[in-house]
mmCIF file of C-alpha atoms in Angstrom:
data_model
loop_
_atom_site.group_PDB
_atom_site.id
_atom_site.type_symbol
_atom_site.label_atom_id
_atom_site.label_comp_id
_atom_site.label_asym_id
_atom_site.label_seq_id
_atom_site.Cartn_x
_atom_site.Cartn_y
_atom_site.Cartn_z
ATOM 1 C CA MET A 18 152.350 -32.805 50.495
ATOM 2 C CA SER A 19 148.671 -33.568 51.090
ATOM 3 C CA ALA A 20 146.410 -32.359 53.891
ATOM 4 C CA ASP A 21 146.893 -35.777 55.495
ATOM 5 C CA ASP A 22 150.617 -35.088 55.941
ATOM 6 C CA VAL A 23 150.326 -31.715 57.644
ATOM 7 C CA SER A 24 151.942 -31.007 61.003
ATOM 8 C CA ARG A 25 151.079 -27.814 62.830
ATOM 9 C CA PRO A 26 152.736 -25.535 65.360
ATOM 10 C CA GLY A 27 152.638 -27.060 68.794
ATOM 11 C CA THR A 28 152.675 -30.641 67.524
ATOM 12 C CA THR A 29 156.511 -30.866 67.750
ATOM 13 C CA GLY A 30 156.700 -32.347 64.277
ATOM 14 C CA ALA A 31 154.037 -34.970 64.907
ATOM 15 C CA LEU A 32 151.240 -35.320 62.405
ATOM 16 C CA ALA A 33 148.274 -33.149 63.311
ATOM 17 C CA ALA A 34 145.137 -34.819 64.636
ATOM 18 C CA LEU A 35 142.954 -32.477 62.576
ATOM 19 C CA VAL A 36 142.808 -32.955 58.800
ATOM 20 C CA PRO A 37 140.869 -30.097 57.134
ATOM 21 C CA ARG A 38 138.574 -31.156 54.304
ATOM 22 C CA ARG A 39 136.826 -27.840 53.739
ATOM 23 C CA THR A 40 137.795 -24.508 55.225
ATOM 24 C CA THR A 41 135.867 -21.274 55.038
ATOM 25 C CA ARG A 42 136.916 -18.405 52.760
ATOM 26 C CA PRO A 43 139.514 -16.076 54.335
ATOM 27 C CA ASP A 44 137.331 -13.038 53.669
ATOM 28 C CA SER A 45 134.238 -14.552 55.269
ATOM 29 C CA GLY A 46 135.451 -14.447 58.867
ATOM 30 C CA PRO A 47 135.464 -17.368 61.285
ATOM 31 C CA PRO A 48 133.138 -20.291 60.558
ATOM 32 C CA ARG A 49 129.804 -20.465 62.343
ATOM 33 C CA ALA A 50 130.417 -24.126 63.221
ATOM 34 C CA ALA A 51 132.640 -27.109 62.538
ATOM 35 C CA VAL A 52 131.930 -30.731 61.683
ATOM 36 C CA LEU A 53 134.582 -33.337 62.470
ATOM 37 C CA ILE A 54 134.295 -36.857 61.066
ATOM 38 C CA LEU A 55 135.742 -39.913 62.813
ATOM 39 C CA HIS A 56 136.309 -43.316 61.220
ATOM 40 C CA GLY A 57 136.216 -46.703 62.884
ATOM 41 C CA GLY A 58 138.947 -48.976 64.143
ATOM 42 C CA THR A 59 139.396 -52.047 66.288
ATOM 43 C CA ALA A 60 139.262 -52.905 69.969
ATOM 44 C CA ASP A 61 142.992 -53.363 70.540
ATOM 45 C CA SER A 62 145.847 -52.389 68.243
ATOM 46 C CA ARG A 63 148.933 -50.213 68.482
ATOM 47 C CA ALA A 64 149.424 -50.385 64.740
ATOM 48 C CA ILE A 65 149.779 -46.948 63.186
ATOM 49 C CA SER A 66 146.535 -45.643 61.732
ATOM 50 C CA ARG A 67 147.067 -44.906 58.042
ATOM 51 C CA PRO A 68 144.761 -42.801 55.826
ATOM 52 C CA TRP A 69 144.436 -45.670 53.343
ATOM 53 C CA ASN A 70 143.114 -48.122 55.957
ATOM 54 C CA VAL A 71 139.681 -49.417 54.977
ATOM 55 C CA ALA A 72 138.045 -47.759 57.984
ATOM 56 C CA GLY A 73 139.318 -44.357 56.886
ATOM 57 C CA VAL A 74 138.495 -44.820 53.218
ATOM 58 C CA ARG A 75 134.955 -45.844 54.178
ATOM 59 C CA MET A 76 134.257 -42.342 55.492
ATOM 60 C CA ARG A 77 135.211 -40.465 52.314
ATOM 61 C CA PRO A 78 131.653 -40.590 50.907
ATOM 62 C CA PHE A 79 130.397 -39.237 54.232
ATOM 63 C CA VAL A 80 132.812 -36.312 54.036
ATOM 64 C CA GLY A 81 131.388 -35.592 50.599
ATOM 65 C CA ALA A 82 127.786 -35.983 51.762
ATOM 66 C CA VAL A 83 128.277 -33.639 54.706
ATOM 67 C CA THR A 84 130.092 -31.051 52.586
ATOM 68 C CA ARG A 85 127.370 -31.082 49.925
ATOM 69 C CA ALA A 86 124.690 -30.722 52.591
ATOM 70 C CA LEU A 87 126.407 -27.554 53.881
ATOM 71 C CA PRO A 88 126.619 -25.511 50.665
ATOM 72 C CA ASP A 89 127.078 -22.061 52.188
ATOM 73 C CA GLU A 90 130.748 -22.741 52.981
ATOM 74 C CA ASP A 91 130.383 -21.157 56.404
ATOM 75 C CA THR A 92 131.048 -24.433 58.177
ATOM 76 C CA PHE A 93 134.485 -25.996 58.599
ATOM 77 C CA VAL A 94 134.607 -29.705 57.731
ATOM 78 C CA GLY A 95 137.473 -31.922 58.832
ATOM 79 C CA GLN A 96 138.481 -35.409 59.843
ATOM 80 C CA VAL A 97 140.221 -36.690 62.944
ATOM 81 C CA ARG A 98 143.454 -38.620 62.452
ATOM 82 C CA TYR A 99 144.166 -41.320 65.036
ATOM 83 C CA ARG A 100 147.642 -42.301 66.163
ATOM 84 C CA TYR A 101 146.680 -45.967 66.495
ATOM 85 C CA ARG A 102 144.081 -48.227 64.953
ATOM 86 C CA GLY A 103 142.749 -49.465 68.307
ATOM 87 C CA TRP A 104 140.692 -48.205 71.235
ATOM 88 C CA ASN A 105 143.137 -49.889 73.618
ATOM 89 C CA GLY A 106 141.192 -50.347 76.810
ATOM 90 C CA ALA A 107 141.378 -47.691 79.484
ATOM 91 C CA ASP A 108 143.740 -45.631 77.311
ATOM 92 C CA ALA A 109 140.827 -44.847 74.948
ATOM 93 C CA ASP A 110 143.393 -43.595 72.444
ATOM 94 C CA PRO A 111 140.965 -42.223 69.831
ATOM 95 C CA VAL A 112 139.274 -40.047 72.453
ATOM 96 C CA ALA A 113 142.618 -38.373 73.155
ATOM 97 C CA ASP A 114 143.022 -37.849 69.424
ATOM 98 C CA VAL A 115 139.605 -36.186 69.162
ATOM 99 C CA LEU A 116 140.518 -33.853 72.013
ATOM 100 C CA ARG A 117 143.787 -32.993 70.255
ATOM 101 C CA ALA A 118 141.849 -32.270 67.070
ATOM 102 C CA LEU A 119 139.468 -29.985 68.959
ATOM 103 C CA ALA A 120 142.429 -28.061 70.391
ATOM 104 C CA GLU A 121 143.977 -27.746 66.924
ATOM 105 C CA LEU A 122 140.628 -26.589 65.545
ATOM 106 C CA ALA A 123 140.471 -23.818 68.150
ATOM 107 C CA GLU A 124 143.982 -22.685 67.172
ATOM 108 C CA LEU A 125 143.041 -22.727 63.503
ATOM 109 C CA VAL A 126 139.622 -21.020 63.487
ATOM 110 C CA GLY A 127 138.878 -20.009 67.083
ATOM 111 C CA GLU A 128 136.262 -21.387 69.436
ATOM 112 C CA VAL A 129 133.265 -22.572 67.419
ATOM 113 C CA PRO A 130 130.472 -25.057 68.170
ATOM 114 C CA VAL A 131 131.248 -28.536 66.895
ATOM 115 C CA VAL A 132 129.240 -31.467 65.589
ATOM 116 C CA LEU A 133 131.035 -34.829 65.717
ATOM 117 C CA VAL A 134 130.182 -37.599 63.247
ATOM 118 C CA GLY A 135 131.653 -41.001 64.075
ATOM 119 C CA HIS A 136 131.363 -44.549 62.762
ATOM 120 C CA SER A 137 131.802 -47.671 64.895
ATOM 121 C CA MET A 138 134.795 -47.055 67.214
ATOM 122 C CA GLY A 139 134.673 -43.464 65.983
ATOM 123 C CA GLY A 140 131.078 -43.265 67.179
ATOM 124 C CA ARG A 141 132.149 -44.381 70.642
ATOM 125 C CA ALA A 142 134.991 -41.850 70.599
ATOM 126 C CA ALA A 143 132.628 -39.079 69.486
ATOM 127 C CA LEU A 144 130.188 -39.879 72.278
ATOM 128 C CA ARG A 145 132.984 -39.842 74.858
ATOM 129 C CA ALA A 146 134.526 -36.630 73.475
ATOM 130 C CA ALA A 147 131.149 -34.901 73.721
ATOM 131 C CA ALA A 148 132.205 -34.015 77.262
ATOM 132 C CA ALA A 149 134.202 -31.172 75.666
ATOM 133 C CA PRO A 150 132.183 -27.948 76.003
ATOM 134 C CA GLN A 151 132.474 -26.944 72.336
ATOM 135 C CA VAL A 152 130.889 -30.226 71.200
ATOM 136 C CA ARG A 153 127.192 -29.540 70.850
ATOM 137 C CA ALA A 154 125.996 -32.636 69.026
ATOM 138 C CA VAL A 155 127.023 -36.151 68.002
ATOM 139 C CA VAL A 156 125.873 -38.197 65.029
ATOM 140 C CA ALA A 157 126.911 -41.794 65.734
ATOM 141 C CA LEU A 158 126.804 -44.281 62.845
ATOM 142 C CA ALA A 159 126.640 -47.951 63.866
ATOM 143 C CA PRO A 160 128.529 -47.013 67.033
ATOM 144 C CA TRP A 161 130.305 -49.367 69.395
ATOM 145 C CA CYS A 162 128.358 -48.860 72.623
ATOM 146 C CA PRO A 163 129.353 -51.535 75.144
ATOM 147 C CA GLU A 164 127.275 -51.861 78.281
ATOM 148 C CA GLY A 165 128.234 -49.315 80.902
ATOM 149 C CA GLU A 166 129.352 -46.537 78.554
ATOM 150 C CA PRO A 167 129.063 -43.196 80.436
ATOM 151 C CA VAL A 168 126.169 -40.928 79.498
ATOM 152 C CA ALA A 169 125.983 -38.284 82.254
ATOM 153 C CA HIS A 170 128.227 -35.924 80.255
ATOM 154 C CA LEU A 171 125.696 -35.998 77.379
ATOM 155 C CA ARG A 172 123.218 -33.892 79.326
ATOM 156 C CA ASP A 173 122.064 -30.960 77.169
ATOM 157 C CA LYS A 174 123.852 -32.393 74.139
ATOM 158 C CA ARG A 175 122.088 -33.563 70.979
ATOM 159 C CA VAL A 176 122.747 -37.233 70.216
ATOM 160 C CA ILE A 177 121.481 -38.992 67.097
ATOM 161 C CA VAL A 178 122.299 -42.652 66.463
ATOM 162 C CA LEU A 179 121.803 -44.464 63.160
ATOM 163 C CA HIS A 180 122.259 -48.228 63.240
ATOM 164 C CA GLY A 181 121.545 -50.935 60.660
ATOM 165 C CA ASP A 182 119.461 -53.921 61.703
ATOM 166 C CA ARG A 183 121.804 -56.325 59.854
ATOM 167 C CA ASP A 184 124.906 -55.181 61.724
ATOM 168 C CA ARG A 185 126.910 -58.194 62.926
ATOM 169 C CA VAL A 186 129.877 -56.219 64.277
ATOM 170 C CA THR A 187 128.337 -53.757 66.711
ATOM 171 C CA ASP A 188 124.992 -54.395 68.374
ATOM 172 C CA PRO A 189 122.113 -52.064 67.453
ATOM 173 C CA ALA A 190 120.324 -53.039 70.660
ATOM 174 C CA GLU A 191 123.241 -51.667 72.688
ATOM 175 C CA SER A 192 123.158 -48.430 70.683
ATOM 176 C CA PHE A 193 119.442 -47.961 71.276
ATOM 177 C CA ALA A 194 119.893 -48.749 74.971
ATOM 178 C CA LEU A 195 122.548 -46.022 75.201
ATOM 179 C CA VAL A 196 120.145 -43.573 73.560
ATOM 180 C CA ARG A 197 117.505 -44.364 76.176
ATOM 181 C CA ARG A 198 120.003 -43.922 79.021
ATOM 182 C CA ALA A 199 121.310 -40.677 77.530
ATOM 183 C CA ALA A 200 117.758 -39.322 77.295
ATOM 184 C CA GLU A 201 117.177 -40.227 80.931
ATOM 185 C CA ALA A 202 120.381 -38.326 81.779
ATOM 186 C CA GLY A 203 119.077 -35.165 80.102
ATOM 187 C CA SER A 204 120.314 -35.503 76.536
ATOM 188 C CA SER A 205 118.154 -34.768 73.520
ATOM 189 C CA ALA A 206 118.816 -38.257 72.199
ATOM 190 C CA SER A 207 117.129 -40.193 69.423
ATOM 191 C CA ALA A 208 117.817 -43.238 67.270
ATOM 192 C CA VAL A 209 117.072 -44.407 63.747
ATOM 193 C CA ARG A 210 117.108 -48.028 62.587
ATOM 194 C CA VAL A 211 118.357 -48.435 59.019
ATOM 195 C CA GLU A 212 116.458 -51.422 57.670
ATOM 196 C CA GLY A 213 118.801 -53.762 55.836
ATOM 197 C CA GLY A 214 121.813 -51.699 56.876
ATOM 198 C CA ASP A 215 125.095 -53.492 57.643
ATOM 199 C CA HIS A 216 128.065 -52.388 59.698
ATOM 200 C CA ALA A 217 130.134 -51.253 56.720
ATOM 201 C CA MET A 218 127.202 -49.079 55.591
ATOM 202 C CA LEU A 219 127.509 -50.541 52.087
ATOM 203 C CA ARG A 220 123.982 -51.905 51.975
ATOM 204 C CA ARG A 221 121.662 -48.976 51.304
ATOM 205 C CA ALA A 222 124.729 -46.748 51.125
ATOM 206 C CA ARG A 223 122.848 -43.807 49.597
ATOM 207 C CA ILE A 224 120.421 -43.819 52.522
ATOM 208 C CA TRP A 225 123.322 -43.702 54.980
ATOM 209 C CA HIS A 226 124.992 -40.836 53.106
ATOM 210 C CA ARG A 227 121.858 -38.757 52.587
ATOM 211 C CA ALA A 228 120.591 -39.250 56.131
ATOM 212 C CA THR A 229 123.949 -38.277 57.611
ATOM 213 C CA GLY A 230 124.266 -35.176 55.444
ATOM 214 C CA ALA A 231 120.711 -34.056 56.171
ATOM 215 C CA THR A 232 121.070 -34.672 59.895
ATOM 216 C CA VAL A 233 124.308 -32.705 60.130
ATOM 217 C CA ALA A 234 122.861 -29.836 58.075
ATOM 218 C CA ASP A 235 119.862 -29.665 60.406
ATOM 219 C CA LEU A 236 122.088 -29.620 63.481
ATOM 220 C CA VAL A 237 124.276 -26.858 62.067
ATOM 221 C CA ALA A 238 121.206 -24.835 61.074
ATOM 222 C CA ARG A 239 120.004 -24.988 64.664
ATOM 223 C CA ILE A 240 123.368 -24.333 66.256
ATOM 224 C CA ASP A 241 122.997 -20.545 66.446
ATOM 225 C CA GLY A 242 120.022 -21.102 68.712
ATOM 226 C CA GLY A 243 122.330 -22.403 71.437
ATOM 227 C CA PRO A 244 121.694 -25.165 73.956
ATOM 228 C CA ASP A 245 117.927 -24.644 74.092
ATOM 229 C CA LEU A 246 117.449 -25.659 70.473
ATOM 230 C CA LEU A 247 119.926 -28.500 70.645
ATOM 231 C CA SER A 248 118.222 -29.701 73.815
ATOM 232 C CA ALA A 249 114.787 -29.737 72.254
ATOM 233 C CA GLU A 250 112.278 -32.498 72.824
ATOM 234 C CA ARG A 251 113.932 -35.397 74.591
ATOM 235 C CA GLN A 252 112.954 -38.583 72.808
ATOM 236 C CA GLY A 253 114.849 -41.702 73.771
ATOM 237 C CA GLY A 254 111.905 -43.928 72.838
ATOM 238 C CA GLU A 255 111.587 -46.479 70.064
ATOM 239 C CA PRO A 256 113.940 -45.780 67.148
ATOM 240 C CA GLY A 257 112.651 -44.343 63.912
ATOM 241 C CA VAL A 258 113.077 -46.314 60.716
ATOM 242 C CA LEU A 259 114.761 -45.602 57.374
#
C-alpha cells in the first residue's frame, strides 16, 4: 500500500485528504511548519480524482523542488488529495478537501503554521483556504482567479503569485489584478511574471521549480517571526519578472 492509498482514523474508511510526502523524524519533535501542495483540475467534473491524472503528476517535480529547498527536515511536506477533478461551482469541492487535509494535518503533527502551494484550480483553492487560521502564506502558480474572487480573508497573509505570460488557460492579468486587490485588503501580496511560461509550466520548467522551492524556503524561514514578518512590505504593484 502506498501513501496515496492511506485512510486515517476519523475518515470512516474514506481515503485521507492529506498525503504525506516528507515527515519529520520521530525524535525531532513536532515540525516547525508544513507545506501542502495542491494540483490543478477542471471547472466542472464529478469524476474521481486519481493520483495518475496529468494534473497530479505535473506537481511531482514541485514536491521534489520544495523538499530539496527545505533540507533541515523540520518541515512537513504533503499533498492534498481531491475527491473530484472539478471545482463544481458553489460547492468549491477542492476547498473542502484542503480544509479536510488541514484537519488531518493537525491530528497527525499538531497545530503548525502552513504554507499552501497550488497550481491552476489548486491555486484558487489555496487562496480560498487561506481563510483557515493556520494558513500563513500561499504560493499560487498560474492560478485560476476569476473576477470577483474574495480577498478580504487574505488580510495579514502572505500571497505570492507566479504566472507565465504565455498562459492560454488561466489569465495572468486576472491573477495580477487579484494580487492588487489583496494588497489593498491588507495582504502582503506580490506577483512574478514568468517570461515565456505556459500554463503547464513545461516551458522554462527549471525556473518554475527553482523559484517555487526558493519562495517556499524563504516563507518557512520567516514563519517563526509570526504575522509581522509575513505581513511585511505590502507590494501589490507591477509584477516582477523571471
